[in-house]
Amino acid sequence: MQVSKICELLAATIICGEEQASAKIERGFSSDLMSDVLTLDTDNLLLITGLCNLQTIRTSEMADIRYIVFVRNKKVTEEMLALANENNMCLLESPYTLFKASGLLYQAGLNPVY
């Protein structure tokens, strides 16, 4: 699923990484527990989370996750934005809940990790 389609489905805005709007995402994972995120070994993964802080960006960097959707109207800070840009990440913000965002993406064909 393309990042642009994810934006459409989740009423999301791309905060950084606009040039990746046509990138294809194969799988999604929803979590606010960064310890669970560190256990993943999947390429082209979209992280859907409500945990909006610098640790989320650092954890995603360690797990080689380039695409993150922050749900529940969470806003990316300047510090997060700078680190995400350094790591060529694409960050999105959505007003939807974690549950709704996950359901919509799954219904539209985004595969789960497991």
mmCIF file of C-alpha atoms in Angstrom:
data_model
loop_
_atom_site.group_PDB
_atom_site.id
_atom_site.type_symbol
_atom_site.label_atom_id
_atom_site.label_comp_id
_atom_site.label_asym_id
_atom_site.label_seq_id
_atom_site.Cartn_x
_atom_site.Cartn_y
_atom_site.Cartn_z
ATOM 1 C CA MET A 1 0.000 0.000 0.000
ATOM 2 C CA GLN A 2 1.393 3.402 -0.916
ATOM 3 C CA VAL A 3 2.008 6.056 1.727
ATOM 4 C CA SER A 4 -0.337 8.393 -0.149
ATOM 5 C CA LYS A 5 -3.148 5.814 0.171
ATOM 6 C CA ILE A 6 -2.452 5.517 3.908
ATOM 7 C CA CYS A 7 -2.811 9.301 4.191
ATOM 8 C CA GLU A 8 -6.119 9.139 2.368
ATOM 9 C CA LEU A 9 -7.499 6.309 4.531
ATOM 10 C CA LEU A 10 -6.410 7.839 7.834
ATOM 11 C CA ALA A 11 -7.024 11.528 7.053
ATOM 12 C CA ALA A 12 -3.310 11.828 7.788
ATOM 13 C CA THR A 13 -0.789 14.526 6.993
ATOM 14 C CA ILE A 14 2.814 13.812 6.015
ATOM 15 C CA ILE A 15 5.014 15.773 8.430
ATOM 16 C CA CYS A 16 8.350 14.769 6.912
ATOM 17 C CA GLY A 17 9.400 12.515 4.089
ATOM 18 C CA GLU A 18 6.926 13.864 1.527
ATOM 19 C CA GLU A 19 9.151 12.507 -1.228
ATOM 20 C CA GLN A 20 8.236 8.997 -0.013
ATOM 21 C CA ALA A 21 4.497 9.422 -0.718
ATOM 22 C CA SER A 22 4.671 6.834 -3.516
ATOM 23 C CA ALA A 23 6.653 4.298 -1.452
ATOM 24 C CA LYS A 24 4.980 0.929 -0.954
ATOM 25 C CA ILE A 25 4.399 -0.436 2.529
ATOM 26 C CA GLU A 26 3.986 -4.200 2.883
ATOM 27 C CA ARG A 27 3.047 -4.644 6.546
ATOM 28 C CA GLY A 28 1.731 -2.740 9.526
ATOM 29 C CA PHE A 29 2.285 -3.031 13.274
ATOM 30 C CA SER A 30 0.351 -1.163 15.960
ATOM 31 C CA SER A 31 1.931 -0.614 19.343
ATOM 32 C CA ASP A 32 2.694 1.893 22.047
ATOM 33 C CA LEU A 33 5.241 -0.510 23.571
ATOM 34 C CA MET A 34 8.632 0.177 22.061
ATOM 35 C CA SER A 35 9.990 -3.065 23.559
ATOM 36 C CA ASP A 36 7.570 -4.932 21.247
ATOM 37 C CA VAL A 37 8.706 -2.847 18.284
ATOM 38 C CA LEU A 38 12.320 -3.870 18.898
ATOM 39 C CA THR A 39 11.391 -7.533 18.392
ATOM 40 C CA LEU A 40 10.259 -6.969 14.786
ATOM 41 C CA ASP A 41 12.290 -8.129 11.817
ATOM 42 C CA THR A 42 10.273 -6.922 8.826
ATOM 43 C CA ASP A 43 11.121 -4.663 5.892
ATOM 44 C CA ASN A 44 8.754 -2.005 4.528
ATOM 45 C CA LEU A 45 6.903 -1.782 7.820
ATOM 46 C CA LEU A 46 4.493 0.909 8.966
ATOM 47 C CA LEU A 47 4.451 1.568 12.711
ATOM 48 C CA ILE A 48 1.107 2.868 13.972
ATOM 49 C CA THR A 49 1.466 4.362 17.436
ATOM 50 C CA GLY A 50 0.144 6.907 19.885
ATOM 51 C CA LEU A 51 3.491 7.172 21.651
ATOM 52 C CA CYS A 52 4.763 10.449 20.278
ATOM 53 C CA ASN A 53 8.194 11.175 21.694
ATOM 54 C CA LEU A 54 11.860 11.065 20.769
ATOM 55 C CA GLN A 55 12.172 7.487 21.996
ATOM 56 C CA THR A 56 9.740 6.350 19.291
ATOM 57 C CA ILE A 57 12.031 7.770 16.611
ATOM 58 C CA ARG A 58 15.134 6.254 18.216
ATOM 59 C CA THR A 59 13.478 2.845 18.576
ATOM 60 C CA SER A 60 12.282 2.950 14.960
ATOM 61 C CA GLU A 61 15.798 3.831 13.847
ATOM 62 C CA MET A 62 17.165 0.784 15.680
ATOM 63 C CA ALA A 63 14.454 -1.458 14.189
ATOM 64 C CA ASP A 64 14.966 -0.088 10.641
ATOM 65 C CA ILE A 65 11.419 1.278 10.507
ATOM 66 C CA ARG A 66 11.124 4.223 8.119
ATOM 67 C CA TYR A 67 7.373 4.854 8.213
ATOM 68 C CA ILE A 68 5.447 5.937 11.320
ATOM 69 C CA VAL A 69 1.857 7.105 11.779
ATOM 70 C CA PHE A 70 1.161 8.962 15.007
ATOM 71 C CA VAL A 71 -2.506 8.605 15.916
ATOM 72 C CA ARG A 72 -4.866 10.358 18.365
ATOM 73 C CA ASN A 73 -3.874 13.814 17.064
ATOM 74 C CA LYS A 74 -0.371 13.482 18.511
ATOM 75 C CA LYS A 75 2.017 16.147 17.208
ATOM 76 C CA VAL A 76 5.645 15.623 16.206
ATOM 77 C CA THR A 77 8.142 17.864 18.023
ATOM 78 C CA GLU A 78 10.974 19.733 16.323
ATOM 79 C CA GLU A 79 13.494 17.398 17.962
ATOM 80 C CA MET A 80 11.654 14.349 16.627
ATOM 81 C CA LEU A 81 11.423 15.925 13.187
ATOM 82 C CA ALA A 82 15.163 16.617 13.065
ATOM 83 C CA LEU A 83 16.059 13.043 14.023
ATOM 84 C CA ALA A 84 13.528 11.592 11.576
ATOM 85 C CA ASN A 85 14.951 13.702 8.751
ATOM 86 C CA GLU A 86 18.480 12.535 9.611
ATOM 87 C CA ASN A 87 17.273 8.939 9.256
ATOM 88 C CA ASN A 88 15.221 9.439 6.081
ATOM 89 C CA MET A 89 11.946 8.583 7.835
ATOM 90 C CA CYS A 90 8.424 9.412 6.784
ATOM 91 C CA LEU A 91 6.219 10.646 9.649
ATOM 92 C CA LEU A 92 2.451 11.008 9.456
ATOM 93 C CA GLU A 93 -0.091 12.444 11.882
ATOM 94 C CA SER A 94 -3.670 11.137 12.016
ATOM 95 C CA PRO A 95 -6.652 12.193 14.127
ATOM 96 C CA TYR A 96 -7.921 8.602 14.373
ATOM 97 C CA THR A 97 -7.485 6.255 17.324
ATOM 98 C CA LEU A 98 -4.978 3.415 17.182
ATOM 99 C CA PHE A 99 -7.828 0.921 16.906
ATOM 100 C CA LYS A 100 -9.618 2.721 14.083
ATOM 101 C CA ALA A 101 -6.433 3.391 12.111
ATOM 102 C CA SER A 102 -5.343 -0.239 12.389
ATOM 103 C CA GLY A 103 -8.770 -1.505 11.349
ATOM 104 C CA LEU A 104 -9.014 0.775 8.333
ATOM 105 C CA LEU A 105 -5.560 -0.189 7.084
ATOM 106 C CA TYR A 106 -6.215 -3.891 7.598
ATOM 107 C CA GLN A 107 -9.578 -3.640 5.830
ATOM 108 C CA ALA A 108 -7.879 -1.873 2.908
ATOM 109 C CA GLY A 109 -5.378 -4.731 2.521
ATOM 110 C CA LEU A 110 -2.329 -3.825 4.615
ATOM 111 C CA ASN A 111 -0.911 -7.078 5.967
ATOM 112 C CA PRO A 112 -0.094 -7.559 9.643
ATOM 113 C CA VAL A 113 3.366 -8.609 10.801
ATOM 114 C CA TYR A 114 1.882 -11.779 12.316
#
